[in-house]
Coordinates of C-alpha atoms in Angstrom, one line a residue:
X221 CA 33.4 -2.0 0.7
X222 CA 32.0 -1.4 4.6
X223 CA 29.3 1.4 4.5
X224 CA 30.5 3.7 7.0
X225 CA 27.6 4.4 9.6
X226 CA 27.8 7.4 11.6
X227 CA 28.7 6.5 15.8
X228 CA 25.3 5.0 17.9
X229 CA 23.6 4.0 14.9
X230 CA 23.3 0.3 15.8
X231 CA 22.0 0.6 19.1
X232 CA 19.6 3.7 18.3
X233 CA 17.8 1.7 14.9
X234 CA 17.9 -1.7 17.0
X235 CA 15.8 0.7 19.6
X236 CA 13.7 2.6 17.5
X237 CA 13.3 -1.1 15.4
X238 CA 12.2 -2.7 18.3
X239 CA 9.5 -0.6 19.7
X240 CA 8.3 -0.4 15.8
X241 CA 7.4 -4.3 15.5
X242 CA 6.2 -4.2 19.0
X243 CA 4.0 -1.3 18.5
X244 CA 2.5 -2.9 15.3
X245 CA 2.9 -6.9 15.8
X246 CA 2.4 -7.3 19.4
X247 CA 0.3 -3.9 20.6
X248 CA -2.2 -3.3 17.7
X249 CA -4.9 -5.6 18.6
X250 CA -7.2 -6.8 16.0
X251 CA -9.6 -4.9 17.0
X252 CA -7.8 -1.5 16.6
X253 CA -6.7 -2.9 12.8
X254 CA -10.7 -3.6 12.0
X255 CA -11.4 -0.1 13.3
X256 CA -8.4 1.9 12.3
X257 CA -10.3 4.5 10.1
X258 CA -11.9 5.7 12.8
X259 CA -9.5 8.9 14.3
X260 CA -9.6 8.6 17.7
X261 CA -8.2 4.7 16.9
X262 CA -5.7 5.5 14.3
X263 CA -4.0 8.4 17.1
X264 CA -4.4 5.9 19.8
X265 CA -2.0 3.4 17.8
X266 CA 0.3 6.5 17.0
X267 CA 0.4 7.2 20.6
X268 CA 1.6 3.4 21.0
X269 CA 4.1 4.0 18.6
X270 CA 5.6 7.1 20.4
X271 CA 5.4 5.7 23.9
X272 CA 7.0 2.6 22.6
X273 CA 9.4 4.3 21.0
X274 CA 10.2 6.4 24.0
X275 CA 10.6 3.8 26.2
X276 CA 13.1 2.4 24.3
X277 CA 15.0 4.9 23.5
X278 CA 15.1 6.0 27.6
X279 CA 12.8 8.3 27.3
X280 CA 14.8 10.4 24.3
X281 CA 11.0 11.9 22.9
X282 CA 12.8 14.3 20.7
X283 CA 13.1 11.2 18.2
X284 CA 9.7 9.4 19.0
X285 CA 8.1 12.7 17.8
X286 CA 9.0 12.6 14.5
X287 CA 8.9 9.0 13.7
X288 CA 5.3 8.7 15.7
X289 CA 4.2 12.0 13.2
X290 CA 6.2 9.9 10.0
X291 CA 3.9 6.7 11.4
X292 CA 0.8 8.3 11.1
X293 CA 1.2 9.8 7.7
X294 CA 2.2 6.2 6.6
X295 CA -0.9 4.9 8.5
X296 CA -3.3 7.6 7.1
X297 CA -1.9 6.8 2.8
X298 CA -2.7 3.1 3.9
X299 CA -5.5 3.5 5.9
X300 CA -7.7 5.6 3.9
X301 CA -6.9 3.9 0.5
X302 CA -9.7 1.6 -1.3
X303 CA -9.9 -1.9 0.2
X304 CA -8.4 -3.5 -3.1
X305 CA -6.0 -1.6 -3.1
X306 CA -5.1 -1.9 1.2
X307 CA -6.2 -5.4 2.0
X308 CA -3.1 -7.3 -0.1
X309 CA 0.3 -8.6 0.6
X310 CA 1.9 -6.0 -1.4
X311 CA 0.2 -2.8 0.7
X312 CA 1.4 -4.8 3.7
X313 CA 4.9 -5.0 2.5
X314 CA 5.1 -1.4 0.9
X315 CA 3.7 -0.2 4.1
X316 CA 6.5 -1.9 6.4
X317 CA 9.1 -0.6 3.8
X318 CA 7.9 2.7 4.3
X319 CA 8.2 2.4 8.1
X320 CA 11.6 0.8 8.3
X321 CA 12.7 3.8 5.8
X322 CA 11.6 6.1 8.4
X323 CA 13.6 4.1 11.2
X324 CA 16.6 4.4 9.1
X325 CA 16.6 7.9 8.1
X326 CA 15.6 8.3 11.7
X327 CA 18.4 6.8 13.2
X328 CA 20.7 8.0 10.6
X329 CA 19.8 11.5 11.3
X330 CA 19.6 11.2 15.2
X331 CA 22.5 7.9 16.1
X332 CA 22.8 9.4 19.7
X333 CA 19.9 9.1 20.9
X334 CA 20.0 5.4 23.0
X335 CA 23.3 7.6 24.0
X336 CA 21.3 10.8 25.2
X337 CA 18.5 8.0 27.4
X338 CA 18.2 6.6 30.3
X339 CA 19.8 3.5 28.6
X340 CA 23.1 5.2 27.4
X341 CA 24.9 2.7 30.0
X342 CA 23.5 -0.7 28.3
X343 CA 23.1 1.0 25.0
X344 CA 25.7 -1.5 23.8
X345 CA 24.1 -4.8 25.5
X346 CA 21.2 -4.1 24.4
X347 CA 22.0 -4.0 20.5
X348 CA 21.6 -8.2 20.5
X349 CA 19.0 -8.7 22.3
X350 CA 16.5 -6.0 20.6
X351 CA 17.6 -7.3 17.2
X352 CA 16.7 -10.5 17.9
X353 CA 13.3 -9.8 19.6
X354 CA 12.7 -8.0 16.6
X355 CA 13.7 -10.7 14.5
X356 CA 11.2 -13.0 16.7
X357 CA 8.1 -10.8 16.2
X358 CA 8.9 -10.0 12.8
X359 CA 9.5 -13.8 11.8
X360 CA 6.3 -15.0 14.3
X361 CA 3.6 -12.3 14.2
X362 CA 4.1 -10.5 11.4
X363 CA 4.6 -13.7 9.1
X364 CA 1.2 -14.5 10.1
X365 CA -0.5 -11.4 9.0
X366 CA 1.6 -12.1 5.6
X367 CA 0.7 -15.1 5.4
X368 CA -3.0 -14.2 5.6
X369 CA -2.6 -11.9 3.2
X370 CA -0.9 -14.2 0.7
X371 CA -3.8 -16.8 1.0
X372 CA -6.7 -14.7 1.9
X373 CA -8.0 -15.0 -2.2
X374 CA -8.1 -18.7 -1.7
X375 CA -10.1 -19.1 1.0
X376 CA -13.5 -18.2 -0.9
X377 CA -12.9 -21.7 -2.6
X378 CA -12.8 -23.9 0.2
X379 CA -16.0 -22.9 1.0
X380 CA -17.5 -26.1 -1.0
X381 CA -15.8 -28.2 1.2
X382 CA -16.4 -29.9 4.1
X383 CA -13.9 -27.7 7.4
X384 CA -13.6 -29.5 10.8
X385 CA -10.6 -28.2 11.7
X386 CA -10.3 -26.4 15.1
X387 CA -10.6 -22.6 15.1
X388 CA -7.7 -20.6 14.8
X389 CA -6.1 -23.8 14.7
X390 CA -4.2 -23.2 11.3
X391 CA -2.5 -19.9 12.8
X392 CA -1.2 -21.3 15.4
X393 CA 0.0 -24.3 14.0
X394 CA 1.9 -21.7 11.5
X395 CA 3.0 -19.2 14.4
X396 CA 4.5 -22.4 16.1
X397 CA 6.5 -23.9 12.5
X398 CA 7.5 -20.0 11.9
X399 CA 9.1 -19.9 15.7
X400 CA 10.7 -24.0 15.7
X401 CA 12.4 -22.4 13.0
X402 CA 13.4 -19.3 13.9
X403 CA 15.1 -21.1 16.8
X404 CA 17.0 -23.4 14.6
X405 CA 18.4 -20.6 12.7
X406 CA 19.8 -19.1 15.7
X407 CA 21.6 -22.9 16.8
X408 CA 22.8 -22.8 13.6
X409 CA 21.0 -26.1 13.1
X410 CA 18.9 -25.0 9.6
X411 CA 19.4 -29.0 8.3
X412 CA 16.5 -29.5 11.3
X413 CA 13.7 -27.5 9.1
X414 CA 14.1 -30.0 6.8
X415 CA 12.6 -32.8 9.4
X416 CA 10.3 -29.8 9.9
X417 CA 9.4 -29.6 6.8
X418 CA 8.8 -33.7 6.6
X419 CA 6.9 -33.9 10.0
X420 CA 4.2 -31.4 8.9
X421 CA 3.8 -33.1 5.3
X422 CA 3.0 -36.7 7.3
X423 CA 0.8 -35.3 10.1
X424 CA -1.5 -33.1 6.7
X425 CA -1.3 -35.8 4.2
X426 CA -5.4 -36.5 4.8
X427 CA -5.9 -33.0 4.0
X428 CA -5.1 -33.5 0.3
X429 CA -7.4 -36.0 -0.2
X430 CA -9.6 -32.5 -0.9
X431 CA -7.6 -31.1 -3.8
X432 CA -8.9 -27.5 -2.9
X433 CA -7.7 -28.0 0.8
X434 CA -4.6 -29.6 0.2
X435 CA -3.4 -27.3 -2.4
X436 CA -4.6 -24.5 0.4
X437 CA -2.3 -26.0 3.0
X438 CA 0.8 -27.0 0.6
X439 CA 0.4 -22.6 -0.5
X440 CA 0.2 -21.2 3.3
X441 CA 2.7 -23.8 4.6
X442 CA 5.8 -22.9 1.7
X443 CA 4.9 -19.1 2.6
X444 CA 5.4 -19.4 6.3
X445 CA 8.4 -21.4 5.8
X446 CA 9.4 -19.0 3.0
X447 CA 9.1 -16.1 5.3
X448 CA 10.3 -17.6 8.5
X449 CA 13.4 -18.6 6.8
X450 CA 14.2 -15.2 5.0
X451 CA 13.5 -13.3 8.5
X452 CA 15.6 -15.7 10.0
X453 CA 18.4 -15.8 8.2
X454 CA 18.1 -11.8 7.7
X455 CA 18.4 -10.8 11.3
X456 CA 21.4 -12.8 12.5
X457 CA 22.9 -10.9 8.7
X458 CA 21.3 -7.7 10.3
X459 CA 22.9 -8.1 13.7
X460 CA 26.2 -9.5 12.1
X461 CA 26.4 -5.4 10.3
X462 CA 25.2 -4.0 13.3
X463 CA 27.6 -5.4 15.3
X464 CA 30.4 -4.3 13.4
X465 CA 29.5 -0.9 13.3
X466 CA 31.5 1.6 15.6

């Protein structure tokens, strides 16, 4: 059985879903996320995520509003919780929840508003495109903050042993994997991960002559592919409902 979603749904959450990951992948620099209990921080993010959401919308603020206001109270019950309990992969994923249950309750309770923008005329070509952007980020940038989060506990262990890698070396090497195979979801060529998969083994088999290190890299490489294949996989489902949706 279809659930029957009410008329503009699709392009208004692909919208408000959009300016979302951009607002909090792509715009939050990590400098605002080490600062972000300070006020004047925490509102200038919020003021992100209401121009973003604006913007893509066509300028429709009546709906930015509340989901900037719903945003900050998120932000605030995250922000201002004890470390232990903030810094973990399950506050990042409870906190995301949270957000994309705004978005939908949001779009639910306001589907014409990419109607009511400045957009209205390409409302309906733009319900691919934003999806998979947001896919994109959400597979690339976010994974990476997941990621993090997932092996952060480990990294105290390494310490013992001997690190020459390049900085920032491992995160990019795991934003490129994340976007190769992002890209061969959308070909509809997934058999290529598995080369993927077998290329990256070969080119870090030294690593586990350290068994710390190599069980380090064997954790944080089965995540990101993990996590780019589920966000993969689940936007091309998300856009295949969407899309079907008067």
């Amino acid at each position: 059985m279809t659930l029957a979603l009410p008329t503009g749904f699709a392009e208004t959450f692909a919208a408000i879903l959009l300016a979302h990951v951009l607002a909090d992948f792509m715009m939050q620099t990590n400098w605002m996320i080490r600062h972000k209990r300070r006020p004047l921080v925490l509102l200038l993010h919020i003021a992100v995520v209401f121009g973003m959401t604006t913007a893509a919308t066509g300028g429709v603020w009546q709906v930015a509003l509340p989901i900037a206001l719903a945003h900050l109270v998120i932000d605030i019950l995250k922000t201002y919780s004890p470390a232990r309990l903030r810094d973990t992969l399950s506050a990042f994923l409870l906190d995301q929840l949270a957000h994309l249950a705004t978005l939908v309750v949001a779009a639910w309770l306001w589907p014409g508003a990419m109607q009511a923008g400045a957009l209205a005329p390409w409302a309906s070509d733009l319900l691919a495109p934003m999806i998979l952007i947001s896919g994109f980020v959400v597979s690339v940038q976010a994974g990476g903050f997941a990621v993090g989060l997932l092996t952060a506990k480990f990294v105290a262990h390494l310490a013992q042993e001997t690190q020459d890698g390049l900085p920032d070396a491992g995160r990019l090497i795991g934003k490129l994997e994340r976007t190769l195979i992002f890209l061969l979801i959308a070909l509809d060529q997934p058999a290529g991960i598995g080369f993927l998969i077998a290329a990256k083994s070969i080119l870090r088999y030294d690593t586990t002559a350290q068994q710390k290190a190599g069980e380090y890299v064997i954790i944080g490489t089965l995540a990101s592919f993990t996590w780019a294949l589920a966000m993969g996989f689940g936007t091309f489902a998300l856009l295949e409902i969407l899309s079907g949706t008067p």
